[in-house]
Tab-separated table of C-alpha atoms in Angstrom:
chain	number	residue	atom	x	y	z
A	52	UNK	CA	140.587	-151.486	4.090
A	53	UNK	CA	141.340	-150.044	7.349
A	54	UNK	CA	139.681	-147.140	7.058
A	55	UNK	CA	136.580	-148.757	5.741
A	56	UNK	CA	136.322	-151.213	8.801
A	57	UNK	CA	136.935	-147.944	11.168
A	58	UNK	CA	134.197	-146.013	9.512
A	59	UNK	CA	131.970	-149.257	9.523
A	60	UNK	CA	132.622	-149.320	13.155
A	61	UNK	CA	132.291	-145.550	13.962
A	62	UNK	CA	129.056	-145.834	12.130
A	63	UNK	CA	127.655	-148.849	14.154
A	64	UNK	CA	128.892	-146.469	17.596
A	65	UNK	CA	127.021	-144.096	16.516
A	66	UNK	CA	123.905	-146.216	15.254
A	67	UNK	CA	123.786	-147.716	18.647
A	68	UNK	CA	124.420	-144.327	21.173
A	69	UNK	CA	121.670	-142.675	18.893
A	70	UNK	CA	119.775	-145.761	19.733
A	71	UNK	CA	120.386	-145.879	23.599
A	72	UNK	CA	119.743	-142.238	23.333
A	73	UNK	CA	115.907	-142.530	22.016
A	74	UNK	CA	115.156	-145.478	24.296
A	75	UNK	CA	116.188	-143.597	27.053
A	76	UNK	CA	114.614	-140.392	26.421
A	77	UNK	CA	110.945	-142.547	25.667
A	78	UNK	CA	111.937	-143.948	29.008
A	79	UNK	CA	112.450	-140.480	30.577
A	80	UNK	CA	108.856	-139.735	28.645
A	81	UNK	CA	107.280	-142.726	29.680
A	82	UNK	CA	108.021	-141.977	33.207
A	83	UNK	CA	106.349	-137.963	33.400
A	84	UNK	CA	103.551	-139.976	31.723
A	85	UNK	CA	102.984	-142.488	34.579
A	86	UNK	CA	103.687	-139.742	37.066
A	87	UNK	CA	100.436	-138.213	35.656
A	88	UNK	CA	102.523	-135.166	34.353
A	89	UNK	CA	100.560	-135.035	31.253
A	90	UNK	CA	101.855	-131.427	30.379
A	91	UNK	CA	105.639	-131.993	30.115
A	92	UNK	CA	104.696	-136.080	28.818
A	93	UNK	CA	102.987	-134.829	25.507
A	94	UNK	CA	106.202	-132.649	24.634
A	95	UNK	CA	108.472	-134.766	24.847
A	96	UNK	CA	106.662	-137.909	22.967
A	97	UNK	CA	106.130	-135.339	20.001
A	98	UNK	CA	109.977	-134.380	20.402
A	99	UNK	CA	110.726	-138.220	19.822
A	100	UNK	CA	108.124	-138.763	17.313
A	101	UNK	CA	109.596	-135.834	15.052
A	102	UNK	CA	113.211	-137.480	15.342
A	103	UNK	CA	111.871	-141.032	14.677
A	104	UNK	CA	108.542	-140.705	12.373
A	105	UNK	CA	106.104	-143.677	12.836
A	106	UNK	CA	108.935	-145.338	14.470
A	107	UNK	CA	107.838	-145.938	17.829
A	108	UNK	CA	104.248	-145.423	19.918
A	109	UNK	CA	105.298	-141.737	20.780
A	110	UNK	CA	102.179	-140.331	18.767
A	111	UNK	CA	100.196	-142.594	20.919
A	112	UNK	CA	101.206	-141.887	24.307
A	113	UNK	CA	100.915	-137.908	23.048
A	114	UNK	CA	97.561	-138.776	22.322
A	115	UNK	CA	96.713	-140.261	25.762
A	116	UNK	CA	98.603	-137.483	27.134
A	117	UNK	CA	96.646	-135.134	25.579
A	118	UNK	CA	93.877	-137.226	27.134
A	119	UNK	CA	94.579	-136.521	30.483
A	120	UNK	CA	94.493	-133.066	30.171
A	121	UNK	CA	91.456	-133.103	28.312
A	122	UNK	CA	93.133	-131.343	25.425
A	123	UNK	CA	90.840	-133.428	22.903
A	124	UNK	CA	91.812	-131.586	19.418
A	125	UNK	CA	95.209	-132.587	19.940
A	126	UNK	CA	94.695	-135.688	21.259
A	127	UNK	CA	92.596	-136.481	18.065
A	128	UNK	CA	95.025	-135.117	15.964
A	129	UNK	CA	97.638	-137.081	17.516
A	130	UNK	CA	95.873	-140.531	17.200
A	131	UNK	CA	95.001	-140.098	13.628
A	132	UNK	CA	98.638	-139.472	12.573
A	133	UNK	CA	99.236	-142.194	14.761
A	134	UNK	CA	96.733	-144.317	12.735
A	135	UNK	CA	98.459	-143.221	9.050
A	136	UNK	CA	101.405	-145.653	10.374
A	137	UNK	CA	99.685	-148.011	12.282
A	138	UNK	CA	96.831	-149.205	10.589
A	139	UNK	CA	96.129	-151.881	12.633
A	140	UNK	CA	96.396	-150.246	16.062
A	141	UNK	CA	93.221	-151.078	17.496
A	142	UNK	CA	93.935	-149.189	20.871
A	143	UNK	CA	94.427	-146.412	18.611
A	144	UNK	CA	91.429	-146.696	16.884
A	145	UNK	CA	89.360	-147.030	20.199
A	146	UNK	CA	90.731	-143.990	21.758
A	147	UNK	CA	89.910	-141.882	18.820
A	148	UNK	CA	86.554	-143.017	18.394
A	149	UNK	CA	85.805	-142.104	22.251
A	150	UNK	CA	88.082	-138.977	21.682
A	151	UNK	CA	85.115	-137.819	19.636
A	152	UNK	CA	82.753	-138.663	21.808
A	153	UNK	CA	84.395	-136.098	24.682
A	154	UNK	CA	84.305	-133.342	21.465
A	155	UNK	CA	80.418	-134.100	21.407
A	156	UNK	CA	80.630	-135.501	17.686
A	157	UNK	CA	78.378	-138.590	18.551
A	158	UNK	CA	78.300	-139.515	14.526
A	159	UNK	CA	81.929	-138.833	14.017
A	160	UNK	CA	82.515	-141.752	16.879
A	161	UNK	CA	80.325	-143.906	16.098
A	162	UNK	CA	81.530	-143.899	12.214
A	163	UNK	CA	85.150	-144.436	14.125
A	164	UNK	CA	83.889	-147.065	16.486
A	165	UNK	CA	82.489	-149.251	13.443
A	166	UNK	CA	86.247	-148.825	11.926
A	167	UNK	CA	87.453	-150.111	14.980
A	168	UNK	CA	85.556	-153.368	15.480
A	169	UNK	CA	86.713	-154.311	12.070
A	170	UNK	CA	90.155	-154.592	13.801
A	171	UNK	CA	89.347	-156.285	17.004
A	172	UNK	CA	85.873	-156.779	19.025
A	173	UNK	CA	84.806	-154.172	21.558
A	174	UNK	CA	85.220	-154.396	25.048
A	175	UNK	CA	82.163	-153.275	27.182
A	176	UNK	CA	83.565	-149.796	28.075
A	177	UNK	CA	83.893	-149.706	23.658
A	178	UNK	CA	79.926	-150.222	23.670
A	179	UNK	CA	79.409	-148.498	27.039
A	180	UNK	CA	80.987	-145.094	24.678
A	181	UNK	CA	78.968	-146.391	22.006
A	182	UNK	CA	75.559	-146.226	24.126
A	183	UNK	CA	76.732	-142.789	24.976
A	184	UNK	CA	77.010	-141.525	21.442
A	185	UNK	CA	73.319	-142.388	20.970
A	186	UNK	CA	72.055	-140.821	23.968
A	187	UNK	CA	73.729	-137.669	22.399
A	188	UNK	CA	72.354	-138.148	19.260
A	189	UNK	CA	68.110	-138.591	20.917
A	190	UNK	CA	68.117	-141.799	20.113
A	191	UNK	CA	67.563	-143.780	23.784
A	192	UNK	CA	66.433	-147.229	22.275
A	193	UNK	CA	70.172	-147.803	20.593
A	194	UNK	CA	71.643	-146.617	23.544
A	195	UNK	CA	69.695	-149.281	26.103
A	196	UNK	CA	70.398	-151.829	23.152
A	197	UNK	CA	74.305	-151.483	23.401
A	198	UNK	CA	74.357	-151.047	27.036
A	199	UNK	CA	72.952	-154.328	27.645
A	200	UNK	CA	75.528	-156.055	25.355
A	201	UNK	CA	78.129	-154.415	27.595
A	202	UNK	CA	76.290	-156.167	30.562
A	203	UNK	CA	76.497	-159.299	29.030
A	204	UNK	CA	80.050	-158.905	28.535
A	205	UNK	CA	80.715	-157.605	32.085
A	206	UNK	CA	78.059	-158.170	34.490
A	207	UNK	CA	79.813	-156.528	37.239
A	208	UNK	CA	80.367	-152.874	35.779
A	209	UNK	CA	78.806	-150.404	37.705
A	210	UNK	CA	79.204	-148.030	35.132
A	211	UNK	CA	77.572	-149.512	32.532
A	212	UNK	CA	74.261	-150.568	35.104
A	213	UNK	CA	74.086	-146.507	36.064
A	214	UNK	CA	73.886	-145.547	32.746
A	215	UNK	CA	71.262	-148.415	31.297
A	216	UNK	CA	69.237	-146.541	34.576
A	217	UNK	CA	69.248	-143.218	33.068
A	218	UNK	CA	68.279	-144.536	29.542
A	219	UNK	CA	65.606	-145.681	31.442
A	220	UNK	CA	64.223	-142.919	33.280
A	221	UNK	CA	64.980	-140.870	29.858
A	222	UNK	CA	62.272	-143.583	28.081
A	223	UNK	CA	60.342	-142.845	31.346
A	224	UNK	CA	60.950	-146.603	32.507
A	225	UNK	CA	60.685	-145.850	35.373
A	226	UNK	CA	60.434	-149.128	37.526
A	227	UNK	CA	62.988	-150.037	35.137
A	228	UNK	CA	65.338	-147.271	36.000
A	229	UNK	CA	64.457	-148.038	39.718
A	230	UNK	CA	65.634	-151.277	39.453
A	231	UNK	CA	68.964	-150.356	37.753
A	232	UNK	CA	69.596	-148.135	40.633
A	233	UNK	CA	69.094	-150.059	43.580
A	234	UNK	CA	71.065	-152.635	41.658
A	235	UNK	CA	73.774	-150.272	41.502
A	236	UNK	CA	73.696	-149.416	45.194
A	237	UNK	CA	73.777	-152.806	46.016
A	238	UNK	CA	77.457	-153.468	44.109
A	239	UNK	CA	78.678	-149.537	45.436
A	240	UNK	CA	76.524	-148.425	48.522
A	241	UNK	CA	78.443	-144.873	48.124
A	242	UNK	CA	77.289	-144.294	44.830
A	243	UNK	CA	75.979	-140.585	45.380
A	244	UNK	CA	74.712	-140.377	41.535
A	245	UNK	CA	72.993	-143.561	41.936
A	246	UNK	CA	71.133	-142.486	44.947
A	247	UNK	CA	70.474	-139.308	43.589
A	248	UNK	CA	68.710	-140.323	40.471
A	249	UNK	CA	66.945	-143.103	42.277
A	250	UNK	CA	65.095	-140.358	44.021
A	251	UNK	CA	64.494	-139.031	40.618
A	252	UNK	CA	63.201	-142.257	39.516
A	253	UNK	CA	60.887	-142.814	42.361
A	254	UNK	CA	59.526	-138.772	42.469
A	255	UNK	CA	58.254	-139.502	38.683
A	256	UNK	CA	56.423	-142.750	39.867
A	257	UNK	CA	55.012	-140.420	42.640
A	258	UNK	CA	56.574	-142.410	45.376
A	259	UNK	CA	57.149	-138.749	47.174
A	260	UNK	CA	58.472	-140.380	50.830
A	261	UNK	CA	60.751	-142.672	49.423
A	262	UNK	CA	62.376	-140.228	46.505
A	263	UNK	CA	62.888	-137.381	49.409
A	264	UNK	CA	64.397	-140.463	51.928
A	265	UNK	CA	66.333	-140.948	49.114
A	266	UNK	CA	67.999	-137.869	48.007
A	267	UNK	CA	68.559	-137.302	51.822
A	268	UNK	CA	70.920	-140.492	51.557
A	269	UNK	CA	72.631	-139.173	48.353
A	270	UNK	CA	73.075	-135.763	50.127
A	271	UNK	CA	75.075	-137.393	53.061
A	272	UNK	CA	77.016	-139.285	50.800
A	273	UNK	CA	77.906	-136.389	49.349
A	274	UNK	CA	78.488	-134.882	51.991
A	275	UNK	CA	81.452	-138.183	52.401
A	276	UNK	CA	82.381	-137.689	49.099
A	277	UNK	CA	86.041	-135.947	47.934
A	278	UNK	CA	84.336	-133.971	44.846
A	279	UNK	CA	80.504	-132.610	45.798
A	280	UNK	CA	77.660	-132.596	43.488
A	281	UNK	CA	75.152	-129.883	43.633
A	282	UNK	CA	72.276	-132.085	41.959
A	283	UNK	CA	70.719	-134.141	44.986
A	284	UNK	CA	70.442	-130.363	46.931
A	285	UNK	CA	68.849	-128.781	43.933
A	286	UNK	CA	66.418	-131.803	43.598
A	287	UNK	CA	65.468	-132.293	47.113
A	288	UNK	CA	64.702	-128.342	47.255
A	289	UNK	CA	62.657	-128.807	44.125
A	290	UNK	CA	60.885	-131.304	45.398
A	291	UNK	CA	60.006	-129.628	48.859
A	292	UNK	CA	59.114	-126.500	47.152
A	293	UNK	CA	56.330	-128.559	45.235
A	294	UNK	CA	55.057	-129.812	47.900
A	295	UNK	CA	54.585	-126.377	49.309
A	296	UNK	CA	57.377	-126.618	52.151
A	297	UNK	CA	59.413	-123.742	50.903
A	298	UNK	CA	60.764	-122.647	54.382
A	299	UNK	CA	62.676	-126.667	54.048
A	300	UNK	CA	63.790	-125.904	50.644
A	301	UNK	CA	66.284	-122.825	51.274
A	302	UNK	CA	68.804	-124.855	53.265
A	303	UNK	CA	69.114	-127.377	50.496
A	304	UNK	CA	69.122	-124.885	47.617
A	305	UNK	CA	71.588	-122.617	49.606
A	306	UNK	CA	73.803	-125.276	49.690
A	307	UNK	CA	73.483	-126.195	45.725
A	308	UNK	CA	73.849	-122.558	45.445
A	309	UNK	CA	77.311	-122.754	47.400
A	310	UNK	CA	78.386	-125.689	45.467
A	311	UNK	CA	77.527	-124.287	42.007
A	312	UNK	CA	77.284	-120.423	41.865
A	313	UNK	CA	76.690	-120.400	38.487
A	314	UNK	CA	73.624	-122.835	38.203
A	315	UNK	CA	70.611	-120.283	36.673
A	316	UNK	CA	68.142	-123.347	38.024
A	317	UNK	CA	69.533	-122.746	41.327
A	318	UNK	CA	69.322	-119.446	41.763
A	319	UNK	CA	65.328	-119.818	39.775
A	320	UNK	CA	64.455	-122.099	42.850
A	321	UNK	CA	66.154	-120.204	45.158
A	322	UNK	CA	63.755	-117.466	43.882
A	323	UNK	CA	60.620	-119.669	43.688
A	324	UNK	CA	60.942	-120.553	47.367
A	325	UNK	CA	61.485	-116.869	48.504
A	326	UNK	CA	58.659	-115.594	46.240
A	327	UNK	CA	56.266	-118.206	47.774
A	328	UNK	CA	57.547	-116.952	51.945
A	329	UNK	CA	56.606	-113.719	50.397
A	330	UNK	CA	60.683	-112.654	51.077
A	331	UNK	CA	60.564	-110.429	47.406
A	332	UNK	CA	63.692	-108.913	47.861
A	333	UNK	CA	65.259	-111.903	48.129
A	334	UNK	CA	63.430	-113.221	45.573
A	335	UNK	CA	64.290	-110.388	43.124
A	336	UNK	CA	67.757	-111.123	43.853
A	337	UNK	CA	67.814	-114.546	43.146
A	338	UNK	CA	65.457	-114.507	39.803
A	339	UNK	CA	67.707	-111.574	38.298
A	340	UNK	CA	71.189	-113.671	39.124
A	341	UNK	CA	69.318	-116.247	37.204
A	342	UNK	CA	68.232	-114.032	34.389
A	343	UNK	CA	71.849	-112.772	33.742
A	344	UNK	CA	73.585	-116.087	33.670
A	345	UNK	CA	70.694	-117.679	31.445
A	346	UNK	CA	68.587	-114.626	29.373
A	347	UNK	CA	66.861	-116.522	27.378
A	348	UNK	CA	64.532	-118.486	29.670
A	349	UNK	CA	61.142	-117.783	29.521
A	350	UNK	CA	59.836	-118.671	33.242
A	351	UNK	CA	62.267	-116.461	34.602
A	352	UNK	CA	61.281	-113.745	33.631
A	353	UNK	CA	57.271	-114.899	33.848
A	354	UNK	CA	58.232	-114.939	37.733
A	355	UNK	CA	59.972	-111.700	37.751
A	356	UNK	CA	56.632	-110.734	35.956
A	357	UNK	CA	54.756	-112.003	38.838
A	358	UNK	CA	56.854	-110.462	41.664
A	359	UNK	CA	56.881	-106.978	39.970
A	360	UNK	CA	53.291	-107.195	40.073
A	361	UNK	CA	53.104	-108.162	43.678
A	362	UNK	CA	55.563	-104.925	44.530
A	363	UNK	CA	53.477	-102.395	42.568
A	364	UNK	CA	55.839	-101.983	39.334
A	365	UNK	CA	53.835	-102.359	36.830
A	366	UNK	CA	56.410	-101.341	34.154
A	367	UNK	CA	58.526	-103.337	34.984
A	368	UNK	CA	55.916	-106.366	35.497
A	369	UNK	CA	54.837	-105.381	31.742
A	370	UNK	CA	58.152	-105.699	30.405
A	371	UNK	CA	59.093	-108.847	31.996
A	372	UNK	CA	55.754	-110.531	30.816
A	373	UNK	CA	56.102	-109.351	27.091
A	374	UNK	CA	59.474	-110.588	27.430
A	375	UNK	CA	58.609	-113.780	28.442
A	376	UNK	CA	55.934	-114.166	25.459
A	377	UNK	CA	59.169	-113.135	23.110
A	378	UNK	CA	60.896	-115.727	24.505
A	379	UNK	CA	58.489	-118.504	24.093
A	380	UNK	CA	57.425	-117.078	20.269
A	381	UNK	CA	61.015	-116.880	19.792
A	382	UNK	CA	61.288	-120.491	21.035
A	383	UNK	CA	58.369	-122.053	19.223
A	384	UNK	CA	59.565	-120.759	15.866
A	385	UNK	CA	63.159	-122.208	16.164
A	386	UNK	CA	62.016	-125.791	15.739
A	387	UNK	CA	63.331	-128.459	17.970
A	388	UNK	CA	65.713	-128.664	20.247
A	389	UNK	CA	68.880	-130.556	19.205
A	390	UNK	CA	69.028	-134.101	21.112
A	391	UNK	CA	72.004	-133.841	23.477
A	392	UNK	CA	72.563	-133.520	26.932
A	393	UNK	CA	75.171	-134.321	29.437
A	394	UNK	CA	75.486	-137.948	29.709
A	395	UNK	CA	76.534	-138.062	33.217
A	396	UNK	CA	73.542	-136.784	34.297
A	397	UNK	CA	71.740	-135.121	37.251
């Protein structure tokens, strides 16, 4: 009898210091996880989820960990196993839909998002995700559709009004997409993409003063910001080139140039602008760097065509021009484009 009560109570020691000891180590994990320190977080959650299966939220927190450093496989991965124990987890079920949004598999997350509002109603960042599946997927009408249900759910997200404003100038709404902007400046007067696509907006409705005034006011926000965008540069030098002020261009399209090297667009402006001050070796510089980071488009190497031909190499003018019919044949016979596209942006 003794020895059964001192086993019964060596058992219920150890029950309870095993226990202490996971609560404390989820603690210790819960803890890099707030820190931000994403890379030792995930570890340990999976170390507590293989001593404790479907026992605790570690497989969820792993997930989100996984989040944060944009690890998405894994994260999926995670949340799904997470899912085979939890059902019913609709913050689970959320974060794997829009998990498969990051991995570009708009149909995937949307199938995922449909599971999840059987479990509880979307919030408006759920639907904001959701518009952002369609605009991946070509289809702009859904993606207005859901993004105004998010407004009516939350007014006041700034988010939500930027993107209903690129829908727009995507359906080539353009007043609309005007509107959305300035309404977006309004709530967040820093809002460098806002101002930057305004201009956009107001260049297609031909309102040329106003669209340069206003990527001028995106680039010195920019300029205020901590992270820099290339895109209100690259547009305002666009722009000026058009309007055959090429000379005003290069400081703006330097400058995109410095802030994204690898932009072929860039350096094709870049180009554009020196071909039209007649500066061809700078212009041959620029178009090549353009040609070797993107082969494969056509006016490229129609321009390189044109400044061979304005240097005297005929050669290589001829083989840059057949090369740009190539490219277009090759283009024309490969059927559409795939709808798609970075939903951020310019």
């Amino acid at each position: 009898m003794k020895t059964a009560r001192l086993f019964a109570a060596v058992l219920f020691v150890f029950s309870a210091s095993n226990a202490f000891s996971q609560t404390n180590s989820f603690d210790n994990a819960m803890t890099l996880f707030q820190q931000k320190r994403f890379a030792e977080a995930a570890p340990a959650f999976e170390s507590l989820e293989k001593s404790s299966p479907g026992q605790t939220d570690a497989l969820l927190f792993a997930g989100k960990s996984f989040v944060g450093m944009e690890r998405f496989a894994e994260a999926a991965a995670a949340f799904s196993e997470y899912l085979s124990s939890h059902p019913q987890s609709d913050e689970a079920a959320y974060l794997l839909a829009y998990v498969k949004f990051r991995e570009n598999k708009a149909a995937e997350s949307l199938n995922l998002f449909t599971a999840a509002a059987k479990i509880k109603p979307p919030h408006a960042d759920d639907l904001k995700i959701v518009a952002l599946d369609y605009v991946l997927l070509g289809d702009q009408s859904s993606a207005a559709h859901y993004l105004e249900q998010a407004l009516v759910m939350q007014p006041d997200n700034v988010e939500v009004r930027y993107y209903l404003g690129r829908v727009r100038y995507q359906q080539n709404q353009f007043a609309l997409a005007i509107a959305a902007f300035e309404d977006v400046l309004r709530r967040d007067p820093q809002h460098v993409k806002a101002e930057n696509n305004l201009g956009l907006s107001l260049e297609a409705m031909n309102q040329v003063d106003d669209a340069i005034a206003a990527y001028r006011k995106a680039i010195d926000l920019d300029a205020l910001a901590a992270h820099h965008s290339e895109q209100p540069y690259l547009n305002l030098g666009i722009l000026l080139t058009k309007l055959g002020k090429p000379t005003e261009s290069l400081p703006v399209l330097r400058k995109a140039a410095e802030l994204a090297p690898g932009s072929a667009q860039i350096h094709y402006e870049l180009g554009k602008a020196y071909f039209n001050l007649g500066q061809f070796a700078d212009a041959q510089r620029e178009l090549q760097n353009s040609a070797s980071i993107a082969p494969a488009e056509s006016s490229t190497h129609f321009l390189l065509g044109r400044l061979y031909r304005r240097l005297g190499n005929s050669e290589g003018a001829a083989h840059e021009f057949a090369l740009t019919e190539e490219l277009i044949e090759a283009k024309r016979h490969s059927g559409p484009p795939i709808p798609g596209g970075t939903p951020n942006g310019p």
